[in-house]
Amino acid sequence: MQWIAIILLGWPAAIAGSVLIASGILRHSARMTLAGAILAAGFILYIAINPPPFRQMGLVALVGNFLCAYAVKRRTMGTAVFFALPFLVLEVYLAWAVLTE
C-alpha cells in the first residue's frame, strides 16, 4: 500500500506528468495533456500542503496544468507552454534542491 502512495504522490508521478504534458503540447493532443495534468496533480497537491511560498506555487502549477490542457484543446500552443511553465519550474527547482542537499 505504501508503494501506491509513493508512485502517485512522488517523483514518478511528477516525471510521467511532465512527459505527458510536453508530449501533449508537441502532438497537439488535449487528452494527453489532460492525462499528464491529472497524473501530476497528486505530486502538486503534496507540494501545496507545505508552508508558503510552496503552497501558492503548487496551486498555481495545478491550475496552470489544467489551463494548459484547455489551451491545447483550443490550439493555442504558445499559451499552453506559458501555462505549463509553473509546474516545470517548480519541478526543476525541487529536483535541484533534493539533489544538491
Short mmCIF file of N, CA, C and O in Angstrom, two decimals:
data_model
loop_
_atom_site.label_atom_id
_atom_site.label_comp_id
_atom_site.label_asym_id
_atom_site.label_seq_id
_atom_site.Cartn_x
_atom_site.Cartn_y
_atom_site.Cartn_z
N MET A 1 0.82 -1.19 0.00
CA MET A 1 0.00 0.00 0.00
C MET A 1 0.86 1.26 0.00
O MET A 1 0.49 2.25 -0.60
N GLN A 2 2.00 1.20 0.65
CA GLN A 2 2.88 2.35 0.72
C GLN A 2 3.43 2.70 -0.67
O GLN A 2 3.62 3.87 -0.99
N TRP A 3 3.67 1.70 -1.50
CA TRP A 3 4.21 1.94 -2.83
C TRP A 3 3.24 2.71 -3.71
O TRP A 3 3.65 3.51 -4.55
N ILE A 4 1.95 2.49 -3.52
CA ILE A 4 0.95 3.22 -4.30
C ILE A 4 1.03 4.71 -4.00
O ILE A 4 1.00 5.54 -4.90
N ALA A 5 1.17 5.05 -2.73
CA ALA A 5 1.29 6.46 -2.34
C ALA A 5 2.58 7.06 -2.89
O ALA A 5 2.59 8.21 -3.35
N ILE A 6 3.66 6.31 -2.85
CA ILE A 6 4.93 6.81 -3.38
C ILE A 6 4.83 7.07 -4.87
O ILE A 6 5.31 8.09 -5.38
N ILE A 7 4.20 6.18 -5.60
CA ILE A 7 4.09 6.33 -7.05
C ILE A 7 3.14 7.47 -7.41
O ILE A 7 3.43 8.26 -8.31
N LEU A 8 2.01 7.59 -6.71
CA LEU A 8 1.02 8.60 -7.07
C LEU A 8 1.36 9.99 -6.57
O LEU A 8 0.93 10.99 -7.16
N LEU A 9 2.11 10.10 -5.48
CA LEU A 9 2.41 11.41 -4.90
C LEU A 9 3.87 11.81 -5.04
O LEU A 9 4.23 12.92 -4.67
N GLY A 10 4.70 10.94 -5.56
CA GLY A 10 6.13 11.21 -5.59
C GLY A 10 6.65 11.57 -6.96
O GLY A 10 5.91 11.97 -7.87
N TRP A 11 7.94 11.41 -7.09
CA TRP A 11 8.62 11.78 -8.32
C TRP A 11 8.17 11.00 -9.55
O TRP A 11 8.16 11.57 -10.65
N PRO A 12 7.81 9.71 -9.44
CA PRO A 12 7.33 9.03 -10.66
C PRO A 12 6.12 9.73 -11.29
O PRO A 12 6.05 9.87 -12.52
N ALA A 13 5.19 10.18 -10.47
CA ALA A 13 4.02 10.88 -10.99
C ALA A 13 4.41 12.22 -11.60
O ALA A 13 3.88 12.63 -12.64
N ALA A 14 5.34 12.92 -10.96
CA ALA A 14 5.77 14.22 -11.48
C ALA A 14 6.47 14.08 -12.82
O ALA A 14 6.20 14.85 -13.76
N ILE A 15 7.36 13.12 -12.92
CA ILE A 15 8.11 12.93 -14.17
C ILE A 15 7.18 12.45 -15.29
O ILE A 15 7.23 12.97 -16.41
N ALA A 16 6.33 11.48 -14.99
CA ALA A 16 5.40 10.99 -16.00
C ALA A 16 4.42 12.09 -16.42
O ALA A 16 4.09 12.22 -17.60
N GLY A 17 3.98 12.89 -15.46
CA GLY A 17 3.09 14.01 -15.79
C GLY A 17 3.77 15.02 -16.69
O GLY A 17 3.17 15.53 -17.64
N SER A 18 5.02 15.34 -16.41
CA SER A 18 5.77 16.28 -17.25
C SER A 18 5.93 15.75 -18.66
O SER A 18 5.78 16.50 -19.64
N VAL A 19 6.25 14.49 -18.76
CA VAL A 19 6.43 13.88 -20.09
C VAL A 19 5.11 13.90 -20.87
O VAL A 19 5.10 14.24 -22.07
N LEU A 20 4.02 13.58 -20.21
CA LEU A 20 2.72 13.59 -20.89
C LEU A 20 2.30 15.00 -21.29
O LEU A 20 1.75 15.21 -22.38
N ILE A 21 2.55 15.97 -20.42
CA ILE A 21 2.18 17.35 -20.74
C ILE A 21 3.00 17.84 -21.93
O ILE A 21 2.47 18.42 -22.89
N ALA A 22 4.31 17.61 -21.90
CA ALA A 22 5.16 18.04 -23.01
C ALA A 22 4.79 17.32 -24.30
O ALA A 22 4.72 17.94 -25.37
N SER A 23 4.53 16.03 -24.23
CA SER A 23 4.14 15.27 -25.42
C SER A 23 2.79 15.75 -25.95
O SER A 23 2.59 15.83 -27.16
N GLY A 24 1.88 16.05 -25.05
CA GLY A 24 0.58 16.55 -25.47
C GLY A 24 0.66 17.88 -26.18
O GLY A 24 -0.04 18.12 -27.16
N ILE A 25 1.55 18.75 -25.69
CA ILE A 25 1.73 20.04 -26.35
C ILE A 25 2.35 19.84 -27.73
O ILE A 25 1.91 20.42 -28.71
N LEU A 26 3.38 19.01 -27.80
CA LEU A 26 4.06 18.79 -29.08
C LEU A 26 3.18 18.10 -30.12
O LEU A 26 3.28 18.37 -31.31
N ARG A 27 2.32 17.20 -29.66
CA ARG A 27 1.45 16.45 -30.58
C ARG A 27 0.07 17.08 -30.75
O ARG A 27 -0.79 16.51 -31.41
N HIS A 28 -0.16 18.20 -30.07
CA HIS A 28 -1.46 18.89 -30.12
C HIS A 28 -2.58 17.98 -29.62
O HIS A 28 -3.67 17.97 -30.20
N SER A 29 -2.31 17.23 -28.55
CA SER A 29 -3.28 16.29 -28.01
C SER A 29 -3.75 16.77 -26.62
O SER A 29 -3.00 16.69 -25.65
N ALA A 30 -4.98 17.26 -26.58
CA ALA A 30 -5.52 17.75 -25.31
C ALA A 30 -5.72 16.61 -24.32
O ALA A 30 -5.53 16.80 -23.12
N ARG A 31 -6.07 15.43 -24.81
CA ARG A 31 -6.26 14.29 -23.91
C ARG A 31 -4.96 13.88 -23.23
O ARG A 31 -4.94 13.57 -22.05
N MET A 32 -3.88 13.89 -23.98
CA MET A 32 -2.59 13.53 -23.41
C MET A 32 -2.15 14.58 -22.38
O MET A 32 -1.64 14.23 -21.31
N THR A 33 -2.38 15.84 -22.69
CA THR A 33 -2.03 16.90 -21.76
C THR A 33 -2.88 16.82 -20.50
O THR A 33 -2.38 16.99 -19.39
N LEU A 34 -4.16 16.54 -20.66
CA LEU A 34 -5.04 16.39 -19.51
C LEU A 34 -4.64 15.19 -18.65
O LEU A 34 -4.66 15.26 -17.42
N ALA A 35 -4.24 14.10 -19.29
CA ALA A 35 -3.77 12.93 -18.55
C ALA A 35 -2.53 13.27 -17.73
O ALA A 35 -2.39 12.86 -16.58
N GLY A 36 -1.62 14.05 -18.31
CA GLY A 36 -0.44 14.49 -17.57
C GLY A 36 -0.79 15.39 -16.42
O GLY A 36 -0.20 15.29 -15.33
N ALA A 37 -1.76 16.28 -16.61
CA ALA A 37 -2.19 17.17 -15.52
C ALA A 37 -2.82 16.38 -14.38
O ALA A 37 -2.55 16.65 -13.20
N ILE A 38 -3.62 15.38 -14.72
CA ILE A 38 -4.25 14.56 -13.68
C ILE A 38 -3.20 13.72 -12.96
O ILE A 38 -3.23 13.59 -11.73
N LEU A 39 -2.27 13.16 -13.71
CA LEU A 39 -1.23 12.34 -13.10
C LEU A 39 -0.34 13.15 -12.17
O LEU A 39 0.05 12.69 -11.10
N ALA A 40 -0.02 14.37 -12.55
CA ALA A 40 0.86 15.22 -11.75
C ALA A 40 0.13 15.90 -10.60
O ALA A 40 0.78 16.48 -9.71
N ALA A 41 -1.19 15.84 -10.58
CA ALA A 41 -1.97 16.55 -9.55
C ALA A 41 -1.63 16.07 -8.14
O ALA A 41 -1.57 16.88 -7.21
N GLY A 42 -1.41 14.79 -7.96
CA GLY A 42 -1.07 14.29 -6.62
C GLY A 42 0.23 14.86 -6.11
O GLY A 42 0.33 15.29 -4.95
N PHE A 43 1.24 14.90 -6.95
CA PHE A 43 2.53 15.48 -6.59
C PHE A 43 2.39 16.96 -6.26
O PHE A 43 2.91 17.44 -5.26
N ILE A 44 1.64 17.68 -7.08
CA ILE A 44 1.47 19.11 -6.87
C ILE A 44 0.69 19.38 -5.58
O ILE A 44 1.03 20.29 -4.82
N LEU A 45 -0.35 18.62 -5.34
CA LEU A 45 -1.11 18.82 -4.10
C LEU A 45 -0.28 18.47 -2.87
O LEU A 45 -0.43 19.10 -1.82
N TYR A 46 0.60 17.50 -3.00
CA TYR A 46 1.50 17.18 -1.90
C TYR A 46 2.45 18.35 -1.63
O TYR A 46 2.74 18.67 -0.49
N ILE A 47 2.91 19.00 -2.66
CA ILE A 47 3.76 20.18 -2.51
C ILE A 47 2.94 21.33 -1.92
O ILE A 47 3.44 22.11 -1.10
N ALA A 48 1.68 21.45 -2.32
CA ALA A 48 0.84 22.56 -1.89
C ALA A 48 0.47 22.50 -0.41
O ALA A 48 -0.01 23.50 0.13
N ILE A 49 0.67 21.37 0.27
CA ILE A 49 0.35 21.33 1.70
C ILE A 49 1.49 21.87 2.56
O ILE A 49 1.35 21.97 3.77
N ASN A 50 2.59 22.26 1.92
CA ASN A 50 3.71 22.84 2.64
C ASN A 50 3.47 24.32 2.88
O ASN A 50 2.59 24.93 2.28
N PRO A 51 4.28 24.93 3.77
CA PRO A 51 4.10 26.37 4.04
C PRO A 51 4.41 27.23 2.81
O PRO A 51 5.03 26.77 1.86
N PRO A 52 3.98 28.49 2.86
CA PRO A 52 4.30 29.40 1.76
C PRO A 52 5.80 29.51 1.57
O PRO A 52 6.53 29.38 2.54
N PRO A 53 6.31 29.74 0.43
CA PRO A 53 5.69 30.04 -0.86
C PRO A 53 5.31 28.81 -1.66
O PRO A 53 4.73 28.92 -2.74
N PHE A 54 5.61 27.61 -1.14
CA PHE A 54 5.32 26.40 -1.90
C PHE A 54 3.82 26.16 -2.04
O PHE A 54 3.38 25.57 -3.01
N ARG A 55 3.03 26.61 -1.07
CA ARG A 55 1.58 26.45 -1.17
C ARG A 55 1.07 27.19 -2.41
O ARG A 55 0.34 26.62 -3.22
N GLN A 56 1.45 28.45 -2.54
CA GLN A 56 0.99 29.23 -3.68
C GLN A 56 1.56 28.70 -4.99
O GLN A 56 0.85 28.64 -6.00
N MET A 57 2.82 28.33 -4.99
CA MET A 57 3.43 27.80 -6.20
C MET A 57 2.75 26.51 -6.65
O MET A 57 2.53 26.29 -7.84
N GLY A 58 2.42 25.66 -5.69
CA GLY A 58 1.74 24.41 -6.01
C GLY A 58 0.36 24.64 -6.60
O GLY A 58 -0.03 24.00 -7.58
N LEU A 59 -0.38 25.57 -6.01
CA LEU A 59 -1.72 25.84 -6.52
C LEU A 59 -1.68 26.49 -7.90
O LEU A 59 -2.50 26.17 -8.76
N VAL A 60 -0.72 27.38 -8.12
CA VAL A 60 -0.56 27.99 -9.45
C VAL A 60 -0.20 26.91 -10.47
O VAL A 60 -0.72 26.90 -11.59
N ALA A 61 0.70 26.00 -10.10
CA ALA A 61 1.09 24.93 -11.02
C ALA A 61 -0.08 24.00 -11.32
O ALA A 61 -0.26 23.57 -12.47
N LEU A 62 -0.89 23.71 -10.32
CA LEU A 62 -2.05 22.83 -10.52
C LEU A 62 -3.04 23.45 -11.50
O LEU A 62 -3.46 22.80 -12.48
N VAL A 63 -3.40 24.69 -11.26
CA VAL A 63 -4.33 25.37 -12.16
C VAL A 63 -3.71 25.54 -13.54
O VAL A 63 -4.38 25.36 -14.56
N GLY A 64 -2.42 25.85 -13.58
CA GLY A 64 -1.74 26.02 -14.85
C GLY A 64 -1.74 24.77 -15.70
O GLY A 64 -1.89 24.86 -16.93
N ASN A 65 -1.59 23.62 -15.09
CA ASN A 65 -1.61 22.37 -15.86
C ASN A 65 -2.96 22.13 -16.53
O ASN A 65 -3.03 21.71 -17.68
N PHE A 66 -4.03 22.40 -15.80
CA PHE A 66 -5.35 22.19 -16.39
C PHE A 66 -5.67 23.26 -17.44
O PHE A 66 -6.31 22.97 -18.46
N LEU A 67 -5.20 24.49 -17.21
CA LEU A 67 -5.36 25.52 -18.23
C LEU A 67 -4.51 25.21 -19.47
O LEU A 67 -4.90 25.55 -20.59
N CYS A 68 -3.39 24.56 -19.26
CA CYS A 68 -2.55 24.12 -20.37
C CYS A 68 -3.31 23.12 -21.25
O CYS A 68 -3.28 23.23 -22.48
N ALA A 69 -3.99 22.18 -20.64
CA ALA A 69 -4.78 21.21 -21.41
C ALA A 69 -5.90 21.92 -22.17
O ALA A 69 -6.17 21.58 -23.34
N TYR A 70 -6.51 22.91 -21.56
CA TYR A 70 -7.55 23.67 -22.25
C TYR A 70 -6.98 24.46 -23.42
O TYR A 70 -7.58 24.55 -24.48
N ALA A 71 -5.79 25.03 -23.22
CA ALA A 71 -5.15 25.80 -24.29
C ALA A 71 -4.76 24.89 -25.46
O ALA A 71 -4.87 25.29 -26.62
N VAL A 72 -4.34 23.67 -25.17
CA VAL A 72 -4.04 22.72 -26.25
C VAL A 72 -5.31 22.38 -27.01
O VAL A 72 -5.31 22.28 -28.24
N LYS A 73 -6.40 22.23 -26.29
CA LYS A 73 -7.68 21.94 -26.95
C LYS A 73 -8.09 23.09 -27.87
O LYS A 73 -8.64 22.86 -28.95
N ARG A 74 -7.80 24.32 -27.45
CA ARG A 74 -8.13 25.50 -28.26
C ARG A 74 -7.08 25.79 -29.34
O ARG A 74 -7.20 26.76 -30.06
N ARG A 75 -6.02 24.97 -29.40
CA ARG A 75 -4.94 25.08 -30.39
C ARG A 75 -4.14 26.37 -30.26
O ARG A 75 -3.69 26.95 -31.24
N THR A 76 -3.94 26.83 -29.03
CA THR A 76 -3.08 27.98 -28.78
C THR A 76 -1.85 27.47 -28.04
O THR A 76 -1.80 27.43 -26.82
N MET A 77 -0.86 27.05 -28.80
CA MET A 77 0.29 26.36 -28.24
C MET A 77 1.20 27.28 -27.42
O MET A 77 1.78 26.85 -26.43
N GLY A 78 1.32 28.53 -27.80
CA GLY A 78 2.13 29.46 -27.02
C GLY A 78 1.55 29.64 -25.62
O GLY A 78 2.28 29.67 -24.63
N THR A 79 0.24 29.75 -25.55
CA THR A 79 -0.43 29.87 -24.26
C THR A 79 -0.29 28.58 -23.46
O THR A 79 -0.11 28.62 -22.24
N ALA A 80 -0.35 27.45 -24.13
CA ALA A 80 -0.20 26.16 -23.44
C ALA A 80 1.18 26.04 -22.80
O ALA A 80 1.30 25.60 -21.66
N VAL A 81 2.19 26.45 -23.52
CA VAL A 81 3.55 26.41 -22.96
C VAL A 81 3.66 27.36 -21.77
O VAL A 81 4.26 27.03 -20.75
N PHE A 82 3.05 28.54 -21.89
CA PHE A 82 3.06 29.51 -20.79
C PHE A 82 2.42 28.92 -19.54
O PHE A 82 2.92 29.11 -18.43
N PHE A 83 1.29 28.24 -19.69
CA PHE A 83 0.60 27.66 -18.55
C PHE A 83 1.33 26.45 -17.98
O PHE A 83 1.17 26.12 -16.80
N ALA A 84 2.13 25.76 -18.78
CA ALA A 84 2.88 24.60 -18.30
C ALA A 84 4.14 25.00 -17.54
O ALA A 84 4.68 24.20 -16.76
N LEU A 85 4.64 26.20 -17.75
CA LEU A 85 5.90 26.62 -17.14
C LEU A 85 5.93 26.60 -15.61
O LEU A 85 6.94 26.20 -15.04
N PRO A 86 4.88 27.03 -14.89
CA PRO A 86 4.99 27.00 -13.42
C PRO A 86 5.27 25.60 -12.87
O PRO A 86 6.08 25.45 -11.94
N PHE A 87 4.63 24.59 -13.43
CA PHE A 87 4.88 23.22 -12.97
C PHE A 87 6.30 22.78 -13.29
O PHE A 87 6.98 22.20 -12.45
N LEU A 88 6.75 23.09 -14.47
CA LEU A 88 8.10 22.68 -14.86
C LEU A 88 9.16 23.40 -14.02
O LEU A 88 10.14 22.78 -13.61
N VAL A 89 8.96 24.69 -13.76
CA VAL A 89 9.91 25.43 -12.92
C VAL A 89 9.91 24.89 -11.50
O VAL A 89 10.97 24.69 -10.90
N LEU A 90 8.72 24.62 -10.95
CA LEU A 90 8.62 24.06 -9.61
C LEU A 90 9.30 22.70 -9.53
O LEU A 90 10.07 22.42 -8.60
N GLU A 91 9.08 21.88 -10.53
CA GLU A 91 9.67 20.54 -10.55
C GLU A 91 11.20 20.60 -10.65
O GLU A 91 11.90 19.88 -9.93
N VAL A 92 11.71 21.45 -11.51
CA VAL A 92 13.16 21.58 -11.66
C VAL A 92 13.79 22.14 -10.39
O VAL A 92 14.84 21.66 -9.95
N TYR A 93 13.13 23.12 -9.77
CA TYR A 93 13.67 23.69 -8.53
C TYR A 93 13.72 22.63 -7.42
O TYR A 93 14.72 22.51 -6.71
N LEU A 94 12.65 21.88 -7.26
CA LEU A 94 12.62 20.85 -6.22
C LEU A 94 13.63 19.74 -6.50
O LEU A 94 14.27 19.23 -5.57
N ALA A 95 13.78 19.37 -7.76
CA ALA A 95 14.78 18.34 -8.10
C ALA A 95 16.18 18.86 -7.78
O ALA A 95 17.01 18.12 -7.24
N TRP A 96 16.44 20.11 -8.12
CA TRP A 96 17.74 20.71 -7.81
C TRP A 96 17.97 20.75 -6.30
O TRP A 96 19.05 20.42 -5.82
N ALA A 97 16.95 21.14 -5.53
CA ALA A 97 17.07 21.21 -4.09
C ALA A 97 17.33 19.83 -3.47
O ALA A 97 18.13 19.69 -2.54
N VAL A 98 16.68 18.81 -3.99
CA VAL A 98 16.85 17.46 -3.46
C VAL A 98 18.23 16.92 -3.82
O VAL A 98 18.92 16.30 -2.99
N LEU A 99 18.65 17.13 -5.05
CA LEU A 99 19.93 16.57 -5.49
C LEU A 99 21.14 17.26 -4.92
O LEU A 99 22.21 16.65 -4.80
N THR A 100 21.03 18.54 -4.56
CA THR A 100 22.17 19.26 -4.00
C THR A 100 22.18 19.26 -2.48
O THR A 100 23.04 19.88 -1.87
N GLU A 101 21.27 18.58 -1.88
CA GLU A 101 21.18 18.53 -0.43
C GLU A 101 22.30 17.74 0.18
O GLU A 101 22.78 16.76 -0.22
#
